[in-house]
Amino acid sequence: MYAHNNLGYIISTNADRVDVVKLDNFQFLGSIIGLKKPRYMLAVSPGIAWISQWGENGDEGSIAVIDLSSNSVIREIPVRPGPEQMLLQDDVVYVANSGGFLLDSVITKLDVESEAILKTVEVGLQPQSFQVDANRSLWVISRGSETFSETRKGRLTQLVNDQVFQEFPIDHGAGNLSINNARDRLFYTMRGALFSHPITQSSISLAPFIDFPYLTAAVDPRTDNIIGADAQNFQVNGRIVIHSASGEEIEDYQVGIVPINFWFQ
């Protein structure tokens, strides 16, 4: 779910639509239709949002430009296959191009006003999510890939002025990049645990920061607590477990099946 201006936007990839609700009571207000495997949403200017989408067969890429006053698709911006998360920085948007049902390994930089592609940068197979640190460096986590015959590592990449500054090989399947409020420590999930990376550290930590089977995780912007979701076996109720910024478990809640996303009010 994406939240903007007291509204929630529930993205249904398989249904090719986004449902709009009031955040205070989840009253249904309508749907954005005409989408093609929508993935993530981002408000980019007053009244305008972008939705990344994979195309009808999951092997294409475009950004649907949305008029939020009418909840309608205005036009599409073609990009590389499998666009995932997006990040707005000043007047540009970075898009992670994972390849969808194929494979890709770049992020795309677009100008918000002209909607033109300014640059693509190679960052590793299946880039998934971004963060900006205290020095305005852009960090990208790439998942890598695994097939029956080959495993290809993921990558944590730091970019300065749209150039690769340093990169760290990590195990395939890494994702859910988040950052603390001081913006000097990154967190990501990998191998069924949560890992930490201070932005000034010159090597990757091999030991988990929290040895807990997070499916996904985020940092609470008010407390710096780490909020994690455990899907258990994907067939029974899941758990939301809260750890302090130092990694101590402080709360544990049972929730519905497959918790996967968080929204902080």
mmCIF file of C-alpha atoms in Angstrom:
data_model
loop_
_atom_site.group_PDB
_atom_site.id
_atom_site.type_symbol
_atom_site.label_atom_id
_atom_site.label_comp_id
_atom_site.label_asym_id
_atom_site.label_seq_id
_atom_site.Cartn_x
_atom_site.Cartn_y
_atom_site.Cartn_z
ATOM 1 C CA MET A 1 0.000 0.000 0.000
ATOM 2 C CA TYR A 2 1.083 3.551 -0.743
ATOM 3 C CA ALA A 3 -0.166 6.465 1.393
ATOM 4 C CA HIS A 4 -0.565 10.050 0.186
ATOM 5 C CA ASN A 5 -2.712 12.990 1.340
ATOM 6 C CA ASN A 6 -4.676 10.865 3.859
ATOM 7 C CA LEU A 7 -5.543 8.306 1.201
ATOM 8 C CA GLY A 8 -4.310 4.758 0.836
ATOM 9 C CA TYR A 9 -3.576 3.191 -2.544
ATOM 10 C CA ILE A 10 -3.738 -0.608 -2.456
ATOM 11 C CA ILE A 11 -1.814 -2.038 -5.396
ATOM 12 C CA SER A 12 -3.121 -5.319 -6.842
ATOM 13 C CA THR A 13 -0.581 -6.572 -9.368
ATOM 14 C CA ASN A 14 -2.579 -9.578 -10.562
ATOM 15 C CA ALA A 15 -5.826 -7.591 -10.774
ATOM 16 C CA ASP A 16 -4.218 -4.771 -12.804
ATOM 17 C CA ARG A 17 -5.659 -2.059 -10.586
ATOM 18 C CA VAL A 18 -5.095 0.176 -7.569
ATOM 19 C CA ASP A 19 -7.913 0.588 -5.034
ATOM 20 C CA VAL A 20 -8.212 3.930 -3.249
ATOM 21 C CA VAL A 21 -9.348 4.101 0.387
ATOM 22 C CA LYS A 22 -9.552 6.634 3.210
ATOM 23 C CA LEU A 23 -6.752 5.965 5.652
ATOM 24 C CA ASP A 24 -8.783 6.723 8.775
ATOM 25 C CA ASN A 25 -11.495 4.118 8.138
ATOM 26 C CA PHE A 26 -10.505 2.293 4.936
ATOM 27 C CA GLN A 27 -13.674 3.416 3.175
ATOM 28 C CA PHE A 28 -13.437 2.417 -0.482
ATOM 29 C CA LEU A 29 -13.403 5.442 -2.803
ATOM 30 C CA GLY A 30 -12.728 3.936 -6.200
ATOM 31 C CA SER A 31 -10.093 2.262 -8.352
ATOM 32 C CA ILE A 32 -7.382 3.209 -10.800
ATOM 33 C CA ILE A 33 -7.839 0.834 -13.732
ATOM 34 C CA GLY A 34 -6.201 0.372 -17.108
ATOM 35 C CA LEU A 35 -2.912 -0.702 -15.518
ATOM 36 C CA LYS A 36 -0.648 -3.571 -16.569
ATOM 37 C CA LYS A 37 0.790 -5.465 -13.601
ATOM 38 C CA PRO A 38 1.270 -2.417 -11.359
ATOM 39 C CA ARG A 39 4.033 -2.693 -8.764
ATOM 40 C CA TYR A 40 4.785 0.533 -6.855
ATOM 41 C CA MET A 41 3.403 4.059 -6.646
ATOM 42 C CA LEU A 42 5.025 7.438 -6.004
ATOM 43 C CA ALA A 43 3.599 10.974 -5.868
ATOM 44 C CA VAL A 44 5.954 13.128 -7.939
ATOM 45 C CA SER A 45 4.221 16.534 -8.113
ATOM 46 C CA PRO A 46 0.936 18.129 -6.988
ATOM 47 C CA GLY A 47 -1.925 15.982 -8.284
ATOM 48 C CA ILE A 48 0.350 13.583 -10.175
ATOM 49 C CA ALA A 49 1.677 10.138 -9.240
ATOM 50 C CA TRP A 50 3.669 7.527 -11.105
ATOM 51 C CA ILE A 51 2.987 3.785 -10.995
ATOM 52 C CA SER A 52 5.632 1.319 -12.135
ATOM 53 C CA GLN A 53 4.247 -1.588 -14.128
ATOM 54 C CA TRP A 54 5.518 -4.734 -15.820
ATOM 55 C CA GLY A 55 3.224 -4.924 -18.853
ATOM 56 C CA GLU A 56 0.575 -7.517 -19.657
ATOM 57 C CA ASN A 57 2.996 -10.451 -19.803
ATOM 58 C CA GLY A 58 5.415 -9.240 -17.151
ATOM 59 C CA ASP A 59 8.295 -8.806 -19.596
ATOM 60 C CA GLU A 60 7.973 -5.114 -20.411
ATOM 61 C CA GLY A 61 8.341 -1.870 -18.492
ATOM 62 C CA SER A 62 6.557 1.447 -18.233
ATOM 63 C CA ILE A 63 5.550 4.144 -15.769
ATOM 64 C CA ALA A 64 1.847 4.990 -15.738
ATOM 65 C CA VAL A 65 1.306 8.716 -15.111
ATOM 66 C CA ILE A 66 -1.756 9.134 -12.880
ATOM 67 C CA ASP A 67 -4.073 12.133 -12.454
ATOM 68 C CA LEU A 68 -4.930 11.851 -8.751
ATOM 69 C CA SER A 69 -7.984 14.098 -9.063
ATOM 70 C CA SER A 70 -9.698 11.648 -11.406
ATOM 71 C CA ASN A 71 -7.717 8.490 -10.541
ATOM 72 C CA SER A 72 -7.049 7.907 -14.211
ATOM 73 C CA VAL A 73 -4.054 7.017 -16.368
ATOM 74 C CA ILE A 74 -2.951 10.021 -18.440
ATOM 75 C CA ARG A 75 -0.109 8.381 -20.363
ATOM 76 C CA GLU A 76 2.752 5.905 -20.048
ATOM 77 C CA ILE A 77 6.518 6.424 -19.988
ATOM 78 C CA PRO A 78 8.415 3.474 -21.526
ATOM 79 C CA VAL A 79 11.332 2.206 -19.411
ATOM 80 C CA ARG A 80 13.412 -0.958 -19.162
ATOM 81 C CA PRO A 81 11.626 -4.211 -18.176
ATOM 82 C CA GLY A 82 10.320 -4.879 -14.685
ATOM 83 C CA PRO A 83 10.305 -1.459 -12.993
ATOM 84 C CA GLU A 84 9.987 -1.840 -9.236
ATOM 85 C CA GLN A 85 10.441 0.725 -6.466
ATOM 86 C CA MET A 86 10.918 4.406 -7.256
ATOM 87 C CA LEU A 87 12.601 7.213 -5.354
ATOM 88 C CA LEU A 88 12.066 10.952 -5.734
ATOM 89 C CA GLN A 89 15.121 13.144 -5.167
ATOM 90 C CA ASP A 90 14.746 16.837 -5.947
ATOM 91 C CA ASP A 91 13.225 16.959 -9.433
ATOM 92 C CA VAL A 92 14.229 13.502 -10.653
ATOM 93 C CA VAL A 93 12.957 9.971 -10.041
ATOM 94 C CA TYR A 94 15.090 6.837 -9.857
ATOM 95 C CA VAL A 95 13.447 3.580 -10.955
ATOM 96 C CA ALA A 96 14.769 0.104 -10.173
ATOM 97 C CA ASN A 97 14.496 -2.074 -13.307
ATOM 98 C CA SER A 98 14.490 -5.697 -12.152
ATOM 99 C CA GLY A 99 13.460 -7.210 -15.492
ATOM 100 C CA GLY A 100 10.058 -8.461 -14.350
ATOM 101 C CA PHE A 101 9.748 -12.100 -15.405
ATOM 102 C CA LEU A 102 13.027 -11.583 -17.275
ATOM 103 C CA LEU A 103 16.268 -10.172 -15.817
ATOM 104 C CA ASP A 104 17.625 -6.634 -15.854
ATOM 105 C CA SER A 105 20.291 -4.854 -13.864
ATOM 106 C CA VAL A 106 19.938 -1.084 -14.147
ATOM 107 C CA ILE A 107 18.332 1.865 -12.443
ATOM 108 C CA THR A 108 16.769 4.540 -14.611
ATOM 109 C CA LYS A 109 16.899 8.259 -13.847
ATOM 110 C CA LEU A 110 13.975 10.331 -15.173
ATOM 111 C CA ASP A 111 13.183 14.030 -15.115
ATOM 112 C CA VAL A 112 9.825 14.641 -13.398
ATOM 113 C CA GLU A 113 8.765 17.627 -15.507
ATOM 114 C CA SER A 114 9.753 16.414 -18.979
ATOM 115 C CA GLU A 115 9.363 12.689 -18.145
ATOM 116 C CA ALA A 116 12.519 12.113 -20.182
ATOM 117 C CA ILE A 117 15.046 9.401 -19.372
ATOM 118 C CA LEU A 118 18.262 11.123 -18.292
ATOM 119 C CA LYS A 119 20.480 8.145 -17.575
ATOM 120 C CA THR A 120 20.671 4.436 -16.808
ATOM 121 C CA VAL A 121 23.225 2.979 -14.394
ATOM 122 C CA GLU A 122 24.300 -0.669 -14.070
ATOM 123 C CA VAL A 123 23.951 -1.781 -10.434
ATOM 124 C CA GLY A 124 23.601 -5.589 -10.392
ATOM 125 C CA LEU A 125 20.951 -8.157 -11.229
ATOM 126 C CA GLN A 126 17.391 -7.359 -10.181
ATOM 127 C CA PRO A 127 17.677 -4.022 -8.366
ATOM 128 C CA GLN A 128 14.835 -3.789 -5.907
ATOM 129 C CA SER A 129 14.919 -0.799 -3.557
ATOM 130 C CA PHE A 130 16.710 2.470 -2.740
ATOM 131 C CA GLN A 131 17.736 4.709 0.129
ATOM 132 C CA VAL A 132 19.461 8.105 0.310
ATOM 133 C CA ASP A 133 21.992 8.546 3.116
ATOM 134 C CA ALA A 134 22.990 11.594 5.184
ATOM 135 C CA ASN A 135 25.530 12.600 2.516
ATOM 136 C CA ARG A 136 22.922 12.348 -0.267
ATOM 137 C CA SER A 137 24.531 9.240 -1.698
ATOM 138 C CA LEU A 138 22.092 6.856 -3.347
ATOM 139 C CA TRP A 139 22.201 3.214 -2.199
ATOM 140 C CA VAL A 140 20.635 0.385 -4.212
ATOM 141 C CA ILE A 141 20.137 -3.236 -3.281
ATOM 142 C CA SER A 142 19.996 -5.854 -6.058
ATOM 143 C CA ARG A 143 18.655 -9.332 -5.426
ATOM 144 C CA GLY A 144 20.775 -11.367 -7.811
ATOM 145 C CA SER A 145 19.191 -14.532 -9.199
ATOM 146 C CA GLU A 146 19.005 -18.277 -8.745
ATOM 147 C CA THR A 147 18.111 -21.006 -11.230
ATOM 148 C CA PHE A 148 18.482 -24.780 -11.169
ATOM 149 C CA SER A 149 21.881 -24.454 -12.809
ATOM 150 C CA GLU A 150 23.282 -21.129 -11.574
ATOM 151 C CA THR A 151 23.280 -18.763 -8.605
ATOM 152 C CA ARG A 152 24.310 -15.155 -9.185
ATOM 153 C CA LYS A 153 25.037 -12.929 -6.209
ATOM 154 C CA GLY A 154 23.166 -9.809 -5.233
ATOM 155 C CA ARG A 155 24.832 -6.455 -4.713
ATOM 156 C CA LEU A 156 24.712 -3.420 -2.445
ATOM 157 C CA THR A 157 25.779 -0.386 -4.460
ATOM 158 C CA GLN A 158 26.569 3.186 -3.437
ATOM 159 C CA LEU A 159 26.251 5.884 -6.092
ATOM 160 C CA VAL A 160 27.646 9.403 -5.873
ATOM 161 C CA ASN A 161 26.546 11.854 -8.573
ATOM 162 C CA ASP A 162 25.013 8.933 -10.494
ATOM 163 C CA GLN A 163 28.339 7.100 -10.634
ATOM 164 C CA VAL A 164 29.111 3.822 -8.867
ATOM 165 C CA PHE A 165 31.296 4.776 -5.893
ATOM 166 C CA GLN A 166 31.542 1.377 -4.224
ATOM 167 C CA GLU A 167 29.739 -1.951 -4.405
ATOM 168 C CA PHE A 168 29.569 -4.995 -2.175
ATOM 169 C CA PRO A 169 28.655 -8.531 -3.349
ATOM 170 C CA ILE A 170 25.995 -10.084 -1.109
ATOM 171 C CA ASP A 171 23.998 -13.313 -1.199
ATOM 172 C CA HIS A 172 21.195 -13.653 -3.729
ATOM 173 C CA GLY A 173 17.711 -12.853 -2.460
ATOM 174 C CA ALA A 174 18.692 -9.760 -0.459
ATOM 175 C CA GLY A 175 16.139 -6.965 -0.368
ATOM 176 C CA ASN A 176 13.987 -4.541 1.631
ATOM 177 C CA LEU A 177 16.642 -1.839 1.951
ATOM 178 C CA SER A 178 15.819 0.635 4.737
ATOM 179 C CA ILE A 179 17.722 3.268 6.709
ATOM 180 C CA ASN A 180 17.662 4.740 10.212
ATOM 181 C CA ASN A 181 16.554 8.288 10.989
ATOM 182 C CA ALA A 182 20.115 9.627 11.152
ATOM 183 C CA ARG A 183 20.506 8.149 7.668
ATOM 184 C CA ASP A 184 23.878 6.669 8.539
ATOM 185 C CA ARG A 185 23.007 2.964 8.895
ATOM 186 C CA LEU A 186 21.366 0.722 6.289
ATOM 187 C CA PHE A 187 19.362 -2.424 6.963
ATOM 188 C CA TYR A 188 18.379 -5.211 4.578
ATOM 189 C CA THR A 189 16.951 -8.722 4.708
ATOM 190 C CA MET A 190 19.023 -11.678 3.522
ATOM 191 C CA ARG A 191 19.227 -15.410 4.293
ATOM 192 C CA GLY A 192 16.228 -15.231 6.607
ATOM 193 C CA ALA A 193 17.760 -12.532 8.833
ATOM 194 C CA LEU A 194 18.297 -8.776 9.069
ATOM 195 C CA PHE A 195 21.709 -7.312 8.248
ATOM 196 C CA SER A 196 23.112 -3.870 8.990
ATOM 197 C CA HIS A 197 25.613 -1.726 7.107
ATOM 198 C CA PRO A 198 26.938 1.610 8.454
ATOM 199 C CA ILE A 199 27.437 3.914 5.471
ATOM 200 C CA THR A 200 31.087 4.581 6.390
ATOM 201 C CA GLN A 201 31.975 0.891 6.679
ATOM 202 C CA SER A 202 34.279 -0.369 3.936
ATOM 203 C CA SER A 203 33.239 -4.027 4.110
ATOM 204 C CA ILE A 204 30.028 -6.025 4.449
ATOM 205 C CA SER A 205 29.129 -7.592 7.779
ATOM 206 C CA LEU A 206 28.889 -11.372 7.488
ATOM 207 C CA ALA A 207 26.936 -11.826 10.734
ATOM 208 C CA PRO A 208 23.248 -10.853 10.990
ATOM 209 C CA PHE A 209 22.311 -7.799 13.028
ATOM 210 C CA ILE A 210 19.090 -9.552 14.051
ATOM 211 C CA ASP A 211 18.841 -13.304 13.533
ATOM 212 C CA PHE A 212 15.107 -13.392 12.916
ATOM 213 C CA PRO A 213 13.236 -14.656 9.811
ATOM 214 C CA TYR A 214 11.969 -11.327 8.506
ATOM 215 C CA LEU A 215 10.071 -11.541 5.230
ATOM 216 C CA THR A 216 10.237 -7.765 5.085
ATOM 217 C CA ALA A 217 11.365 -5.020 7.452
ATOM 218 C CA ALA A 218 11.235 -1.255 7.911
ATOM 219 C CA VAL A 219 12.498 1.384 10.337
ATOM 220 C CA ASP A 220 9.933 3.334 12.350
ATOM 221 C CA PRO A 221 10.532 7.021 11.470
ATOM 222 C CA ARG A 222 9.544 8.128 14.996
ATOM 223 C CA THR A 223 11.428 5.686 17.203
ATOM 224 C CA ASP A 224 14.114 4.031 15.031
ATOM 225 C CA ASN A 225 12.626 0.685 16.089
ATOM 226 C CA ILE A 226 12.882 -2.026 13.460
ATOM 227 C CA ILE A 227 9.512 -3.436 12.421
ATOM 228 C CA GLY A 228 9.651 -6.877 10.838
ATOM 229 C CA ALA A 229 7.133 -9.264 9.320
ATOM 230 C CA ASP A 230 7.363 -13.035 9.685
ATOM 231 C CA ALA A 231 5.121 -14.973 7.278
ATOM 232 C CA GLN A 232 5.857 -18.262 9.088
ATOM 233 C CA ASN A 233 4.768 -20.990 6.609
ATOM 234 C CA PHE A 234 2.627 -18.656 4.431
ATOM 235 C CA GLN A 235 -0.498 -20.659 5.379
ATOM 236 C CA VAL A 236 -1.152 -19.550 8.959
ATOM 237 C CA ASN A 237 -1.307 -16.154 10.632
ATOM 238 C CA GLY A 238 1.935 -14.210 10.500
ATOM 239 C CA ARG A 239 3.733 -12.130 13.100
ATOM 240 C CA ILE A 240 4.878 -8.548 13.408
ATOM 241 C CA VAL A 241 7.939 -8.358 15.647
ATOM 242 C CA ILE A 242 9.449 -5.078 16.834
ATOM 243 C CA HIS A 243 13.120 -4.774 17.746
ATOM 244 C CA SER A 244 14.840 -1.743 19.231
ATOM 245 C CA ALA A 245 17.507 0.160 17.320
ATOM 246 C CA SER A 246 20.079 -1.909 19.203
ATOM 247 C CA GLY A 247 18.465 -5.181 18.100
ATOM 248 C CA GLU A 248 16.571 -6.215 21.251
ATOM 249 C CA GLU A 249 13.110 -7.744 20.772
ATOM 250 C CA ILE A 250 10.493 -5.577 22.502
ATOM 251 C CA GLU A 251 7.075 -6.510 21.046
ATOM 252 C CA ASP A 252 5.444 -9.401 19.172
ATOM 253 C CA TYR A 253 1.988 -9.366 17.546
ATOM 254 C CA GLN A 254 -0.027 -11.993 15.666
ATOM 255 C CA VAL A 255 -1.487 -10.656 12.408
ATOM 256 C CA GLY A 256 -3.123 -12.049 9.266
ATOM 257 C CA ILE A 257 -1.642 -14.336 6.645
ATOM 258 C CA VAL A 258 1.540 -13.147 4.895
ATOM 259 C CA PRO A 259 2.192 -9.664 6.340
ATOM 260 C CA ILE A 260 4.343 -7.867 3.802
ATOM 261 C CA ASN A 261 4.065 -4.086 4.039
ATOM 262 C CA PHE A 262 4.047 -1.272 6.603
ATOM 263 C CA TRP A 263 2.629 2.215 6.715
ATOM 264 C CA PHE A 264 3.672 4.786 9.341
ATOM 265 C CA GLN A 265 1.202 7.563 10.110
#
